[in-house]
Amino acid sequence: MIKADETHAEPARYRIAVRELCAFAAREGDLDLRFTPSPTAQQGIRGHQRIVRRRGKDYESEISLSGDIGNLTIRGRADGYDPKRNCLEEIKTHRGDLSRQPAHHRALHWAQARVYGALMCRSRDLEGITLALVYLDIAADAPKGSKDEQNEQDAGALADRDEQTDQADPKSRKAQHDEQRLEAWWSREALEAELARLAARFSEFAANELAHRSARDSALSRLAFPWPSWRPGQRQLAEHAYKAVMTGRELLAEAPTGTGKTLATLYPALRAMPASGTDRLFYLTARTPGRALALDALATLAPDADDSEGQEKAPATPLRILELGARSKTCEHPTLACHGESCPLARGFYDRLPAARDAALADRRPLNLATTRRHALAHDICPYFLAQELSRWADVIIGDHNHYFDSHALLFALTQANDWRTVVLVDESHNLIERARGMYSTELDARQFHFLLKQLSRTGHPAPLRSASRALARQWRALEQIEQGTDDETQASKVDSKDAGHKGRRLALEALPGDFLKALSQWTGAMGDWLAEPDKAANPAAARQQPARATATQAPEQLGLIASGASSAAPSAANTGTATTASSSASSTARRRVEPDVEMMEAYFAALTLARLAEGFGDHSLFEVELSATPLARQASLASDSSSSYGAASDAGAEAEAAVRPRKARGRSVRQIQPRLRCVSPAPWLAPRLRASHAALLFSATLNPPAYHHRLLGLADDAVWLSVDSPFSAAQVQVSRHRLSTRLRDRDASCRPIAELMARQYRQRPGNYLAFFSSFAYLEQVASTLQQLAPEIPQWRQTRAITEAERTGFIQRFTPEGQGIGFAVLGGAFGEGIDLPGSRLIGAFIATLGLAGFSPENEALKQRLATWLDNDAQRRSQPEQAEGDPHDDTRAPCPVIQPLNADDCTYLYPGLTRVVQAAGRVIRSEQDQGVIHLIDDRFMRPEVARLLPRWWSPTH
């Protein structure tokens, strides 16, 4: 944890991890991500384990080290130490040719090794030590069929083999083909000098950080609520939030719109930061307007942010506030790759970063996107990556849900790396279930892979890549037959097609297709090797004569236009049995060769994502295979394609014979088989991130029923549930339920009654209304009917591909003096996240229950979710062993697990959440008056009525 040591016996020290110290003091040069593709986290862990197993029984791994120098306490874990050789190893996993590693990457690795060496000499009282950088190529020297060591059994067998080899010949480690070692002996005095040099670069900054932390905590301990009184229910929410932070608990709170949730959670969390020892506060939202509300609330909380009008602004509260945005909205050059040879803002990034960082941290104003951009461009560096660097030093960070909960989340990674004590505030948490499902679901674009695998299978690419591409194509096509070879646990849903021939089907598998994933893993390995060394892989002879060509292979969110500097040297001619010259063959091969481009990189990263998510596959996941329908004509075409133009019988007799003889239909091609891995319950993914925080507050206006959100969000068994009473009264809104069916079969008949109801309401009370429907088709039907019945009523409609400008124009139609009806789709851009107080919106028509459509996809999700709910209930009901004596029979009490119905979790609960969110647009303050029409006979059902807000008094 990077924080001040608050002991009184010694001067305050700043605690920092070795990696953070080196990242601050030793990085220089360009921002350059081209040495990737790097191994996945799991591959990195297994790579470290592979090295450790090779070293023998006396080898020490993960050695905790710490030491003081000046005003710093430096700590970390060294990768490994061989006491026989007095050698400290820093292990790095990689892919491809190590000579292509940028110099500043190597310099950073040596800096880390030297710091660990200095701490090791102190710890063991050594006069000197040998430092070794050990680079392990995870793609080299892997056993055949081991899925690049992703199979634990094969990895263990490899480890046993390595250990036996080392015992037989201690020098054999030097002959390992997958290891490259760089060694240097350092004296203790020299290492201390290097440590002092790095510490000196950070010491002044650390002193400023200690002073900032002291001033911040002092100011926050006196922080006052900015308003003379609390809104109804607001203080209740604030008190529970404060208790949750102080006790390190998780809070799930439902508070109606108008409670002031943003201020009611931010204020107590900030006030509790000094006493709870909180290092960082994360405020996460699902939409951009939520970030703006958080920034406004923080500006209100700053007691001295503004001085009187016309005078110079007083210094703001010593609270560093940072807003994070998506790369797509903050990148200045989205068509350029992230390295100095392509993007001018990446060139010399780390050389200019210190000045930009100091200027940004000295600015007492909140670092919103515009302010961060201004500081970045003033120093000619990238705004997106400057914001990522500032995340290390900000006190309050406002971002999206995915900044903490995604598998590659920046804030979660920083929390773990720095051992921060964090408080996580999750606004609009009713959206987190679906958002997280999307984060941990992925699919491979069948059409994209169809053409890519065909291209990579041809001459002009390295043999391993050609072989892996063909193997993946075979296993991809074999997915069509997987239904026949699976066990009873596999669930398969079928979708009939109107076309003759192969009917469309959707297979929902509860077990992973092992052969397909093995082939996919081997393909990503071969693809990664080629991307790391494209010239050498395609033409080893040419690669030895020419320098390696730059290839951009950054992560998907950092992927811009891939720079392609195709070499003029052609691969050697292949022996085809045809008399061709070497030059013409080489020219032909060069034309056939595929250069890395954006589409290829997208496919590669999609495959990596699916392979990584497959590592965490369980009862919370589902593997689906969608088989597209194949017309009969297509089958005949596929069958005839197998005849060669040189040997096919072309006479009439042969054609007649072929017409009589039944043809065996060939299977589907790759582009007709769509694989995807779907997250059914995000709880197993979210739970570790929630546990990593000191406290987590999840709040929304719609969290009913609480058990549904509690379990699918992965909250702890002792999480606190709070339902805040609404500040509004039933007299403010007239809620009417109408006995009309909006089911698909009844929609044509319902259009006119709904249009008549809307016209009647509008004529009774002209003003601004919103009308929500389940689909664009239904919306258009009712809107057209209303236009015929009441052409005088102004109306505007949400379109399918609405742009940002059109969205803004749609909302701007709701003026205080305006009149008309806006038509929108429930669950879309206008169902939540917009604020239309007063006469800007006086009523809403909701002509749907919001249920997801009945489909094989949703039915498969429901079936799998039912299994997970049962298993989760069993897991949660298992009593835990009390801490202390492991043989003690004392058990912690079992939590009370409320039963949940998978059908309701799939259809009803998400639908009603969307309904209540949309209806919540009407009443935004205690002065508002409005009407809500719930148009569907199912709103009369008791199980549905129980999910509506308690303060409503609906009439029939």
PDB file of N, CA and C in Angstrom, residues 447-484:
ATOM      1  N   ARG A 447     -17.211 -15.132 -39.974  1.00  0.00           N
ATOM      2  CA  ARG A 447     -16.890 -14.697 -41.338  1.00  0.00           C
ATOM      3  C   ARG A 447     -15.453 -14.176 -41.417  1.00  0.00           C
ATOM      4  N   GLN A 448     -15.047 -13.425 -40.407  1.00  0.00           N
ATOM      5  CA  GLN A 448     -13.692 -12.898 -40.383  1.00  0.00           C
ATOM      6  C   GLN A 448     -12.660 -14.022 -40.331  1.00  0.00           C
ATOM      7  N   PHE A 449     -12.904 -15.013 -39.485  1.00  0.00           N
ATOM      8  CA  PHE A 449     -11.969 -16.120 -39.363  1.00  0.00           C
ATOM      9  C   PHE A 449     -11.993 -17.014 -40.604  1.00  0.00           C
ATOM     10  N   HIS A 450     -13.128 -17.110 -41.259  1.00  0.00           N
ATOM     11  CA  HIS A 450     -13.217 -17.940 -42.459  1.00  0.00           C
ATOM     12  C   HIS A 450     -12.182 -17.505 -43.497  1.00  0.00           C
ATOM     13  N   PHE A 451     -12.143 -16.222 -43.780  1.00  0.00           N
ATOM     14  CA  PHE A 451     -11.213 -15.723 -44.782  1.00  0.00           C
ATOM     15  C   PHE A 451      -9.792 -15.655 -44.234  1.00  0.00           C
ATOM     16  N   LEU A 452      -9.654 -15.326 -42.968  1.00  0.00           N
ATOM     17  CA  LEU A 452      -8.315 -15.206 -42.386  1.00  0.00           C
ATOM     18  C   LEU A 452      -7.594 -16.556 -42.359  1.00  0.00           C
ATOM     19  N   LEU A 453      -8.286 -17.608 -41.921  1.00  0.00           N
ATOM     20  CA  LEU A 453      -7.653 -18.915 -41.843  1.00  0.00           C
ATOM     21  C   LEU A 453      -7.300 -19.443 -43.234  1.00  0.00           C
ATOM     22  N   LYS A 454      -8.130 -19.140 -44.227  1.00  0.00           N
ATOM     23  CA  LYS A 454      -7.808 -19.549 -45.594  1.00  0.00           C
ATOM     24  C   LYS A 454      -6.541 -18.841 -46.073  1.00  0.00           C
ATOM     25  N   GLN A 455      -6.415 -17.569 -45.770  1.00  0.00           N
ATOM     26  CA  GLN A 455      -5.236 -16.823 -46.206  1.00  0.00           C
ATOM     27  C   GLN A 455      -3.968 -17.305 -45.499  1.00  0.00           C
ATOM     28  N   LEU A 456      -4.083 -17.535 -44.192  1.00  0.00           N
ATOM     29  CA  LEU A 456      -2.907 -17.935 -43.424  1.00  0.00           C
ATOM     30  C   LEU A 456      -2.493 -19.378 -43.698  1.00  0.00           C
ATOM     31  N   SER A 457      -3.356 -20.151 -44.321  1.00  0.00           N
ATOM     32  CA  SER A 457      -3.028 -21.543 -44.628  1.00  0.00           C
ATOM     33  C   SER A 457      -2.232 -21.680 -45.914  1.00  0.00           C
ATOM     34  N   ARG A 458      -2.067 -20.592 -46.641  1.00  0.00           N
ATOM     35  CA  ARG A 458      -1.412 -20.656 -47.934  1.00  0.00           C
ATOM     36  C   ARG A 458       0.084 -20.434 -47.809  1.00  0.00           C
ATOM     37  N   THR A 459       0.787 -20.768 -48.882  1.00  0.00           N
ATOM     38  CA  THR A 459       2.228 -20.568 -48.931  1.00  0.00           C
ATOM     39  C   THR A 459       2.546 -19.083 -48.792  1.00  0.00           C
ATOM     40  N   GLY A 460       3.642 -18.795 -48.110  1.00  0.00           N
ATOM     41  CA  GLY A 460       4.017 -17.410 -47.870  1.00  0.00           C
ATOM     42  C   GLY A 460       4.008 -17.075 -46.407  1.00  0.00           C
ATOM     43  N   HIS A 461       3.562 -18.010 -45.581  1.00  0.00           N
ATOM     44  CA  HIS A 461       3.554 -17.829 -44.133  1.00  0.00           C
ATOM     45  C   HIS A 461       4.330 -18.970 -43.502  1.00  0.00           C
ATOM     46  N   PRO A 462       4.803 -18.787 -42.294  1.00  0.00           N
ATOM     47  CA  PRO A 462       5.609 -19.835 -41.662  1.00  0.00           C
ATOM     48  C   PRO A 462       4.820 -21.125 -41.519  1.00  0.00           C
ATOM     49  N   ALA A 463       5.528 -22.238 -41.612  1.00  0.00           N
ATOM     50  CA  ALA A 463       4.879 -23.553 -41.561  1.00  0.00           C
ATOM     51  C   ALA A 463       4.070 -23.747 -40.284  1.00  0.00           C
ATOM     52  N   PRO A 464       4.564 -23.349 -39.094  1.00  0.00           N
ATOM     53  CA  PRO A 464       3.741 -23.540 -37.886  1.00  0.00           C
ATOM     54  C   PRO A 464       2.410 -22.794 -37.949  1.00  0.00           C
ATOM     55  N   LEU A 465       2.424 -21.587 -38.533  1.00  0.00           N
ATOM     56  CA  LEU A 465       1.186 -20.827 -38.638  1.00  0.00           C
ATOM     57  C   LEU A 465       0.244 -21.451 -39.656  1.00  0.00           C
ATOM     58  N   ARG A 466       0.782 -21.925 -40.773  1.00  0.00           N
ATOM     59  CA  ARG A 466      -0.073 -22.586 -41.756  1.00  0.00           C
ATOM     60  C   ARG A 466      -0.705 -23.839 -41.156  1.00  0.00           C
ATOM     61  N   SER A 467       0.103 -24.631 -40.461  1.00  0.00           N
ATOM     62  CA  SER A 467      -0.409 -25.857 -39.860  1.00  0.00           C
ATOM     63  C   SER A 467      -1.452 -25.561 -38.792  1.00  0.00           C
ATOM     64  N   ALA A 468      -1.185 -24.552 -37.941  1.00  0.00           N
ATOM     65  CA  ALA A 468      -2.127 -24.206 -36.883  1.00  0.00           C
ATOM     66  C   ALA A 468      -3.421 -23.652 -37.455  1.00  0.00           C
ATOM     67  N   SER A 469      -3.344 -22.908 -38.542  1.00  0.00           N
ATOM     68  CA  SER A 469      -4.550 -22.352 -39.173  1.00  0.00           C
ATOM     69  C   SER A 469      -5.413 -23.457 -39.756  1.00  0.00           C
ATOM     70  N   ARG A 470      -4.787 -24.440 -40.398  1.00  0.00           N
ATOM     71  CA  ARG A 470      -5.553 -25.556 -40.949  1.00  0.00           C
ATOM     72  C   ARG A 470      -6.183 -26.390 -39.836  1.00  0.00           C
ATOM     73  N   ALA A 471      -5.427 -26.615 -38.764  1.00  0.00           N
ATOM     74  CA  ALA A 471      -5.964 -27.399 -37.648  1.00  0.00           C
ATOM     75  C   ALA A 471      -7.139 -26.683 -36.996  1.00  0.00           C
ATOM     76  N   LEU A 472      -7.032 -25.357 -36.854  1.00  0.00           N
ATOM     77  CA  LEU A 472      -8.135 -24.608 -36.253  1.00  0.00           C
ATOM     78  C   LEU A 472      -9.360 -24.649 -37.156  1.00  0.00           C
ATOM     79  N   ALA A 473      -9.161 -24.538 -38.459  1.00  0.00           N
ATOM     80  CA  ALA A 473     -10.298 -24.612 -39.383  1.00  0.00           C
ATOM     81  C   ALA A 473     -10.985 -25.972 -39.281  1.00  0.00           C
ATOM     82  N   ARG A 474     -10.196 -27.048 -39.160  1.00  0.00           N
ATOM     83  CA  ARG A 474     -10.796 -28.387 -39.027  1.00  0.00           C
ATOM     84  C   ARG A 474     -11.615 -28.500 -37.744  1.00  0.00           C
ATOM     85  N   GLN A 475     -11.050 -28.050 -36.638  1.00  0.00           N
ATOM     86  CA  GLN A 475     -11.769 -28.144 -35.370  1.00  0.00           C
ATOM     87  C   GLN A 475     -12.965 -27.197 -35.337  1.00  0.00           C
ATOM     88  N   TRP A 476     -12.855 -26.089 -36.024  1.00  0.00           N
ATOM     89  CA  TRP A 476     -13.984 -25.142 -36.122  1.00  0.00           C
ATOM     90  C   TRP A 476     -15.155 -25.818 -36.828  1.00  0.00           C
ATOM     91  N   ARG A 477     -14.860 -26.475 -37.952  1.00  0.00           N
ATOM     92  CA  ARG A 477     -15.926 -27.159 -38.689  1.00  0.00           C
ATOM     93  C   ARG A 477     -16.475 -28.346 -37.894  1.00  0.00           C
ATOM     94  N   ALA A 478     -15.619 -28.940 -37.061  1.00  0.00           N
ATOM     95  CA  ALA A 478     -16.067 -30.087 -36.265  1.00  0.00           C
ATOM     96  C   ALA A 478     -17.066 -29.679 -35.182  1.00  0.00           C
ATOM     97  N   LEU A 479     -17.161 -28.390 -34.871  1.00  0.00           N
ATOM     98  CA  LEU A 479     -18.148 -27.939 -33.881  1.00  0.00           C
ATOM     99  C   LEU A 479     -19.563 -28.276 -34.311  1.00  0.00           C
ATOM    100  N   GLU A 480     -19.762 -28.397 -35.619  1.00  0.00           N
ATOM    101  CA  GLU A 480     -21.093 -28.730 -36.130  1.00  0.00           C
ATOM    102  C   GLU A 480     -21.552 -30.095 -35.623  1.00  0.00           C
ATOM    103  N   GLN A 481     -20.602 -31.007 -35.420  1.00  0.00           N
ATOM    104  CA  GLN A 481     -20.940 -32.366 -35.013  1.00  0.00           C
ATOM    105  C   GLN A 481     -20.833 -32.569 -33.507  1.00  0.00           C
ATOM    106  N   ILE A 482     -20.582 -31.512 -32.766  1.00  0.00           N
ATOM    107  CA  ILE A 482     -20.308 -31.676 -31.340  1.00  0.00           C
ATOM    108  C   ILE A 482     -21.522 -32.187 -30.575  1.00  0.00           C
ATOM    109  N   GLU A 483     -22.714 -31.893 -31.088  1.00  0.00           N
ATOM    110  CA  GLU A 483     -23.933 -32.327 -30.415  1.00  0.00           C
ATOM    111  C   GLU A 483     -24.000 -33.842 -30.324  1.00  0.00           C
ATOM    112  N   GLN A 484     -23.445 -34.533 -31.318  1.00  0.00           N
ATOM    113  CA  GLN A 484     -23.541 -35.983 -31.347  1.00  0.00           C
ATOM    114  C   GLN A 484     -22.559 -36.640 -30.388  1.00  0.00           C
TER     115      GLN A 484
END
